[in-house]
Short mmCIF file of C-alpha atoms and ligand atoms in Angstrom, two decimals:
data_model
loop_
_atom_site.label_atom_id
_atom_site.label_comp_id
_atom_site.label_asym_id
_atom_site.label_seq_id
_atom_site.Cartn_x
_atom_site.Cartn_y
_atom_site.Cartn_z
CA MET A 248 9.07 -15.02 -31.82
CA LYS A 249 7.67 -17.16 -28.70
CA ALA A 250 8.73 -18.48 -25.74
CA THR A 251 11.45 -17.50 -25.07
CA LEU A 252 12.16 -17.63 -20.96
CA LEU A 253 10.91 -21.09 -18.81
CA LEU A 254 10.07 -19.07 -14.96
CA SER A 255 10.21 -22.35 -13.13
CA HIS A 256 7.33 -21.96 -10.48
CA PRO A 257 5.83 -25.16 -7.09
CA ARG A 258 3.37 -25.35 -8.75
CA ALA A 259 3.94 -24.57 -12.85
CA ALA A 260 6.03 -23.27 -15.75
CA TYR A 261 5.46 -19.51 -17.62
CA PHE A 262 5.99 -19.48 -20.98
CA ILE A 263 6.99 -15.62 -22.36
CA GLY A 264 7.32 -13.48 -24.91
CA PRO A 265 9.77 -10.93 -25.37
CA GLN A 266 7.24 -8.33 -25.10
CA SER A 267 6.03 -9.63 -20.99
CA LEU A 268 9.27 -9.23 -20.56
CA ILE A 269 10.15 -6.14 -20.38
CA LEU A 270 6.85 -5.60 -18.76
CA LEU A 271 8.17 -8.75 -15.55
CA ARG A 272 11.28 -6.43 -15.72
CA GLN A 273 9.34 -3.55 -15.02
CA HIS A 274 7.11 -5.06 -12.14
CA LEU A 275 9.41 -7.29 -10.51
CA SER A 276 12.42 -5.23 -10.95
CA ILE A 277 14.39 -7.54 -11.14
CA SER A 278 17.58 -6.27 -13.42
CA ARG A 279 19.50 -9.75 -14.05
CA ILE A 280 18.12 -11.93 -16.72
CA SER A 281 20.18 -14.96 -18.63
CA PRO A 282 18.51 -15.75 -21.29
CA PRO A 283 16.61 -18.31 -22.05
CA PHE A 284 15.98 -19.13 -17.59
CA LEU A 285 14.62 -15.99 -15.40
CA SER A 286 14.33 -16.77 -12.34
CA VAL A 287 12.51 -15.09 -10.11
CA PRO A 288 12.30 -13.97 -6.20
CA GLU A 289 9.13 -16.74 -4.85
CA ASP A 290 8.00 -13.57 -2.82
CA GLN A 291 6.97 -12.51 -6.37
CA HIS A 292 5.52 -15.78 -7.54
CA SER A 293 2.28 -14.02 -7.35
CA LYS A 294 2.45 -11.14 -8.91
CA ILE A 295 3.47 -13.11 -12.09
CA ILE A 296 0.49 -15.41 -11.53
CA SER A 297 -1.58 -11.62 -11.94
CA LEU A 298 0.31 -10.42 -15.04
CA HIS A 299 0.40 -14.02 -16.66
CA PRO A 300 -2.33 -15.88 -16.89
CA ILE A 301 -2.67 -16.67 -19.95
CA GLY A 302 0.78 -18.19 -20.31
CA MET A 303 0.18 -20.77 -17.74
CA VAL A 304 1.75 -23.99 -18.08
CA PRO A 305 0.07 -26.20 -15.61
CA HIS A 306 3.46 -27.82 -13.99
CA LYS A 307 4.29 -31.21 -15.40
CA ARG A 308 3.82 -34.89 -13.14
CA ARG A 309 6.88 -36.23 -12.13
CA ILE A 310 7.37 -39.40 -13.13
CA VAL A 311 9.96 -42.43 -12.01
CA GLY A 312 10.05 -46.32 -13.13
CA THR A 313 12.68 -47.38 -14.11
CA SER A 314 14.14 -50.15 -17.27
CA LEU A 315 15.54 -53.86 -15.92
CA LYS A 316 17.75 -53.57 -19.60
CA MET A 317 18.35 -57.90 -19.96
CA TYR A 318 19.67 -58.24 -16.14
CA PHE A 319 16.84 -60.73 -14.66
CA ASP A 320 15.36 -63.68 -15.60
CA LEU A 321 11.55 -64.19 -15.80
CA HIS A 322 11.38 -65.67 -12.40
CA ARG A 323 13.00 -63.17 -11.13
CA THR A 324 11.46 -60.39 -13.10
CA GLN A 325 8.00 -61.18 -12.20
CA GLU A 326 9.28 -61.49 -8.44
CA TYR A 327 10.48 -57.77 -9.35
CA ILE A 328 7.08 -56.67 -10.75
CA GLU A 329 5.12 -57.44 -8.23
CA GLY A 330 6.88 -55.57 -6.36
CA ILE A 331 6.86 -52.79 -8.25
CA ALA A 332 2.72 -53.00 -8.01
CA LYS A 333 2.74 -52.84 -3.70
CA LEU A 334 5.15 -49.09 -4.81
CA ASP A 335 1.62 -47.71 -6.36
CA LYS A 336 0.06 -46.52 -4.07
CA ASP A 337 3.04 -44.83 -2.60
CA ALA A 338 3.73 -43.05 -6.13
CA GLN A 339 0.21 -42.66 -6.09
CA GLU A 340 -0.13 -40.72 -2.61
CA VAL A 341 3.12 -38.48 -3.92
CA ASP A 342 1.52 -37.54 -7.27
CA VAL A 343 4.38 -39.70 -9.24
CA ASP A 344 3.50 -41.32 -12.03
CA LEU A 345 5.92 -44.99 -12.34
CA PHE A 346 6.37 -46.87 -14.83
CA VAL A 347 8.15 -50.35 -15.14
CA ILE A 348 9.89 -51.83 -18.60
CA PRO A 349 10.93 -55.42 -18.38
CA ASP A 350 12.40 -57.21 -21.21
CA PHE A 351 10.36 -57.93 -24.21
CA LEU A 352 9.11 -61.46 -22.85
CA SER A 353 7.49 -59.68 -19.85
CA VAL A 354 5.53 -57.27 -20.88
CA CYS A 355 1.90 -59.79 -20.77
CA THR A 356 3.08 -60.47 -17.86
CA ALA A 357 3.79 -58.07 -16.14
CA VAL A 358 0.32 -55.75 -17.39
CA GLU A 359 -1.24 -58.20 -16.24
CA ILE A 360 0.16 -57.78 -12.26
CA LEU A 361 -0.17 -54.30 -13.05
CA LYS A 362 -3.44 -54.04 -14.86
CA ASP A 363 -6.19 -52.87 -11.28
CA THR A 364 -2.33 -49.92 -11.12
CA ASN A 365 -1.32 -46.84 -12.25
CA VAL A 366 1.71 -47.85 -13.06
CA MET A 367 3.09 -47.86 -17.05
CA VAL A 368 3.92 -50.83 -18.89
CA GLY A 369 7.03 -50.08 -20.86
CA VAL A 370 8.95 -51.90 -23.57
CA GLN A 371 12.83 -51.62 -24.32
CA ASP A 372 12.61 -51.27 -28.37
CA SER A 373 9.94 -51.50 -31.14
CA TYR A 374 10.13 -50.96 -34.94
CA TRP A 375 9.13 -48.44 -37.41
CA GLU A 376 6.45 -50.73 -39.68
CA ASP A 377 3.64 -52.24 -37.39
CA ALA A 378 4.11 -55.32 -39.56
CA GLY A 379 5.16 -57.16 -42.61
CA ALA A 380 8.94 -59.39 -43.22
CA HIS A 381 10.72 -57.96 -40.25
CA THR A 382 12.20 -60.97 -38.14
CA GLY A 383 13.08 -60.56 -34.92
CA GLU A 384 10.89 -57.56 -35.23
CA VAL A 385 9.00 -56.58 -32.74
CA SER A 386 5.30 -54.21 -33.83
CA PRO A 387 4.16 -51.09 -31.71
CA LEU A 388 1.33 -52.83 -32.64
CA ASN A 389 0.86 -55.72 -31.27
CA ILE A 390 2.76 -54.07 -28.06
CA LYS A 391 -0.11 -51.11 -28.43
CA GLN A 392 -2.84 -54.73 -28.20
CA ALA A 393 -0.42 -55.86 -25.58
CA GLY A 394 -1.22 -53.13 -23.00
CA ALA A 395 1.87 -51.19 -22.25
CA SER A 396 1.99 -47.85 -22.58
CA LEU A 397 5.90 -46.23 -22.56
CA VAL A 398 8.63 -46.91 -25.70
CA GLU A 399 11.68 -46.46 -24.56
CA LEU A 400 14.09 -45.74 -27.49
CA GLY A 401 17.53 -44.81 -28.59
CA HIS A 402 19.29 -46.51 -25.32
CA ALA A 403 22.38 -45.86 -25.32
CA GLU A 404 23.06 -49.23 -25.25
CA ARG A 405 21.15 -49.64 -29.07
CA ARG A 406 22.99 -47.75 -30.64
CA ALA A 407 26.26 -48.03 -29.26
CA ARG A 408 25.72 -52.17 -29.95
CA PHE A 409 23.27 -52.02 -32.92
CA GLY A 410 23.69 -49.57 -35.17
CA GLU A 411 20.95 -47.21 -34.15
CA THR A 412 21.66 -43.30 -35.47
CA ASP A 413 19.01 -40.41 -34.42
CA GLU A 414 17.77 -41.26 -38.26
CA THR A 415 16.72 -44.69 -37.53
CA THR A 416 14.98 -43.50 -33.71
CA ALA A 417 13.31 -41.16 -35.78
CA ARG A 418 11.31 -43.34 -37.29
CA LYS A 419 10.78 -45.77 -33.94
CA VAL A 420 9.38 -42.30 -32.36
CA THR A 421 6.55 -41.64 -35.61
CA ALA A 422 5.89 -45.71 -35.31
CA ALA A 423 5.05 -45.50 -32.11
CA THR A 424 3.10 -41.94 -31.39
CA ARG A 425 0.95 -43.50 -34.46
CA ASN A 426 0.79 -46.29 -32.16
CA GLY A 427 -0.03 -44.16 -29.61
CA LEU A 428 2.19 -45.08 -27.60
CA THR A 429 4.31 -43.19 -25.41
CA PRO A 430 8.21 -42.21 -26.85
CA LEU A 431 10.99 -42.35 -23.97
CA VAL A 432 14.01 -40.93 -25.99
CA CYS A 433 16.74 -41.29 -24.44
CA ILE A 434 19.37 -39.00 -25.76
CA GLY A 435 23.21 -37.62 -24.52
CA GLU A 436 26.90 -36.93 -24.70
CA LYS A 437 28.82 -39.85 -25.49
CA GLU A 438 31.70 -37.92 -23.97
CA ARG A 439 32.53 -35.89 -20.50
CA GLY A 440 34.61 -32.80 -21.45
CA ALA A 441 37.78 -32.16 -19.99
CA SER A 442 35.56 -28.48 -18.07
CA ALA A 443 32.71 -28.43 -16.61
CA SER A 444 32.37 -26.24 -19.30
CA GLN A 445 33.26 -28.15 -21.77
CA SER A 446 31.33 -30.57 -20.79
CA VAL A 447 28.08 -28.55 -21.04
CA GLY A 448 28.86 -27.20 -23.46
CA THR A 449 29.70 -30.65 -25.57
CA ALA A 450 26.35 -32.00 -24.32
CA ILE A 451 23.64 -29.94 -25.44
CA ALA A 452 25.37 -29.75 -28.19
CA GLU A 453 24.76 -33.53 -28.71
CA CYS A 454 21.32 -32.69 -26.95
CA GLU A 455 20.43 -29.97 -29.83
CA LYS A 456 20.63 -32.32 -32.99
CA GLN A 457 19.52 -35.72 -31.24
CA VAL A 458 16.14 -33.66 -29.75
CA LYS A 459 15.39 -31.76 -33.17
CA ALA A 460 15.21 -35.67 -35.00
CA ILE A 461 13.24 -36.39 -32.06
CA LEU A 462 10.66 -33.56 -32.17
CA ALA A 463 10.25 -34.00 -36.21
CA ALA A 464 9.30 -37.12 -36.04
CA ALA A 465 6.51 -36.81 -33.17
CA PRO A 466 3.79 -34.62 -33.30
CA ASP A 467 3.53 -31.81 -32.09
CA ASP A 468 0.67 -32.67 -29.76
CA SER A 469 2.06 -36.32 -28.82
CA ASP A 470 3.55 -36.75 -25.21
CA LEU A 471 6.57 -37.41 -25.01
CA ILE A 472 9.36 -38.42 -22.51
CA LEU A 473 13.43 -37.62 -23.54
CA ALA A 474 15.31 -39.42 -20.23
CA TYR A 475 19.18 -37.30 -20.87
CA GLU A 476 20.84 -39.96 -19.48
CA PRO A 477 24.95 -38.58 -20.42
CA VAL A 478 27.13 -42.24 -22.25
CA TRP A 479 29.19 -41.74 -19.55
CA ALA A 480 27.31 -41.22 -16.65
CA ILE A 481 25.69 -45.16 -17.60
CA GLY A 482 26.93 -48.01 -15.22
CA ALA A 483 28.71 -45.51 -13.29
CA ALA A 484 29.41 -45.80 -9.52
CA LYS A 485 27.79 -42.51 -9.27
CA PRO A 486 25.42 -39.37 -11.42
CA ALA A 487 26.78 -37.22 -12.87
CA ASP A 488 27.21 -33.34 -11.09
CA ALA A 489 23.92 -32.34 -10.41
CA ASP A 490 25.39 -28.01 -12.08
CA HIS A 491 26.47 -30.17 -15.23
CA VAL A 492 22.29 -32.04 -14.85
CA VAL A 493 20.79 -29.60 -14.13
CA TYR A 494 22.31 -27.23 -17.38
CA VAL A 495 21.79 -29.20 -20.03
CA THR A 496 18.46 -30.29 -18.66
CA LYS A 497 17.22 -27.15 -18.73
CA ALA A 498 18.74 -26.06 -22.58
CA ILE A 499 16.73 -29.47 -22.89
CA ARG A 500 13.59 -27.48 -21.88
CA HIS A 501 14.59 -24.47 -23.47
CA MET A 502 14.37 -26.23 -26.76
CA VAL A 503 11.12 -28.22 -26.51
CA ALA A 504 8.98 -25.04 -25.38
CA ASN A 505 6.99 -24.90 -27.96
CA ARG A 506 5.62 -27.77 -28.41
CA LYS A 507 1.93 -28.42 -27.75
CA GLY A 508 2.82 -31.66 -26.23
CA ARG A 509 3.57 -32.97 -22.76
CA THR A 510 6.91 -32.84 -22.63
CA ARG A 511 8.86 -34.98 -20.00
CA ILE A 512 12.33 -34.31 -19.34
CA LEU A 513 14.24 -37.36 -16.73
CA TYR A 514 17.84 -38.37 -15.18
CA GLY A 515 19.18 -41.45 -16.18
CA GLY A 516 22.74 -42.28 -15.43
CA SER A 517 24.01 -43.91 -12.02
CA ALA A 518 20.83 -41.98 -10.60
CA GLY A 519 19.38 -44.02 -7.74
CA PRO A 520 18.62 -42.56 -3.15
CA GLY A 521 19.79 -39.05 -2.63
CA THR A 522 20.15 -37.29 -6.44
CA TYR A 523 17.07 -36.16 -7.22
CA LYS A 524 16.59 -33.23 -5.01
CA ALA A 525 20.00 -31.21 -6.87
CA LEU A 526 18.41 -31.75 -9.79
CA ALA A 527 14.96 -30.77 -9.07
CA ASP A 528 15.33 -27.41 -10.74
CA GLY A 529 15.50 -29.68 -14.29
CA VAL A 530 14.06 -32.33 -14.63
CA ASP A 531 10.19 -33.69 -13.78
CA GLY A 532 12.19 -36.98 -12.37
CA LEU A 533 14.10 -40.30 -12.59
CA PHE A 534 15.56 -43.30 -15.22
CA LEU A 535 16.32 -45.25 -13.06
CA GLY A 536 18.43 -48.45 -14.09
CA ARG A 537 20.35 -50.99 -11.06
CA PHE A 538 20.03 -49.17 -8.27
CA ALA A 539 16.37 -50.00 -9.09
CA HIS A 540 16.78 -54.06 -8.58
CA ASP A 541 16.35 -53.29 -4.33
CA LEU A 542 12.86 -52.41 -4.38
CA GLN A 543 13.10 -49.87 -1.01
CA ASN A 544 15.96 -48.35 -3.07
CA LEU A 545 13.08 -47.31 -5.91
CA LYS A 546 10.74 -46.91 -2.60
CA ARG A 547 13.24 -44.00 -1.85
CA VAL A 548 13.45 -42.28 -4.68
CA ILE A 549 9.62 -41.94 -5.04
CA GLU A 550 9.15 -40.59 -2.16
CA GLU A 551 12.06 -37.39 -3.18
CA VAL A 552 11.07 -37.01 -6.35
CA GLY A 553 7.53 -36.78 -5.33
CA ARG A 554 8.43 -34.89 -2.29
CA GLY A 555 11.40 -32.69 -4.75
CA LYS A 556 13.79 -33.61 -2.20
O1 G3H B 637 18.05 -47.55 -18.43
C1 G3H B 637 18.84 -46.91 -17.90
C2 G3H B 637 20.00 -46.44 -17.24
O2 G3H B 637 20.52 -46.17 -18.60
C3 G3H B 637 21.18 -46.02 -16.58
O3 G3H B 637 21.55 -47.14 -16.52
P1 G3H B 637 22.67 -46.86 -14.81
O4 G3H B 637 21.42 -46.30 -13.90
O5 G3H B 637 22.56 -48.81 -14.67
O6 G3H B 637 23.51 -47.07 -15.11
#
C-alpha cells in the first residue's frame, strides 16, 4: 500500500506510506491521527521536509473560473470576456489560474480576445468521437483546433436534462484527453442528507462512484480538474456548508492521491466572494456560476483564492 496519508502544508502536500507514518509519529510525537489525513502543527513542518523530501509533491497552483452556461447573448458575452481579459493581471499577481467557459458560439471570439493573456478558455461539453455522422455534437478535435484548452463534462444540468451518465461522461473524458484538452469534470451528490454526517457519507459514496469512472477513463498522467458541486447547492442562495465541502473534498483528494497527473479539486455551487477561506483546506479553487456575472465579484474571488482567504 502506498500514499495512505496526505499532509497539508501552506506550500506543499506530502504523500507518505505506512512505514513513514510510524517514523513520522515518533519524530513529531503525534498521537492522534485520523487517516487518511494528518494535521501537523505549523512549527513542525520543517521536520517533515527534512524527514521526507522524496514524497513531496508541489502545492497545486490554485484555479478560479466561471461557466456562463446559457445566461448571456453574444454581445453581452463578448463584453464579459473583454472584462475577463482585464482580470488576467489580477490573477497573475496572486498566482491563480483563471478560466472562462462561454457558450459554444462564443468560443472562437473568446480565444481571440484572450490570446495575449494567460486566461484559459473552455467549452461546456464535447463529444466522444473526433469526427463522423454525429449531428449536433461538437468534436473535441475541433475544440482543440479552435484554441480552447478545457472541456467541462458531466455538469449536473447535463446529467439531469440531457441524460448524461457516468459512462457517457467517462467516454468524453477519454476523448478530451486524447485531443490534449484538460477535462473539468463535475461531480457531486444529488440530495442533501437528513443530518450533517449523513450528508457527508452520501456525498462521499456518490462521488466515489463518479470519480472511479473518471479515473478509469483519464490517462493516469493527464491533467484533470474535478469540480465538486453538490447538486442541491447549484443555483441556490448560498453555497454548501464549509465543513461539508471540506470533508467531502478531502475524501475526493484521497481517492485521486495515487494519480501521476496533476489533479485539482474545485468547489462549485453558489460560490462567490467570501466562500473560499473556509474551504481552503479542501479545495484548490472555485468554479463560479451566477456570482461571477458581476466581474467585481470575480475579481474579489481571485484575490481571496490567491491569498488563501
Ligand atoms: O457551473 C457552475 C456551477 O454549476 C455553479 O453555478 P451557481 O454558482 O450559479 O450555482
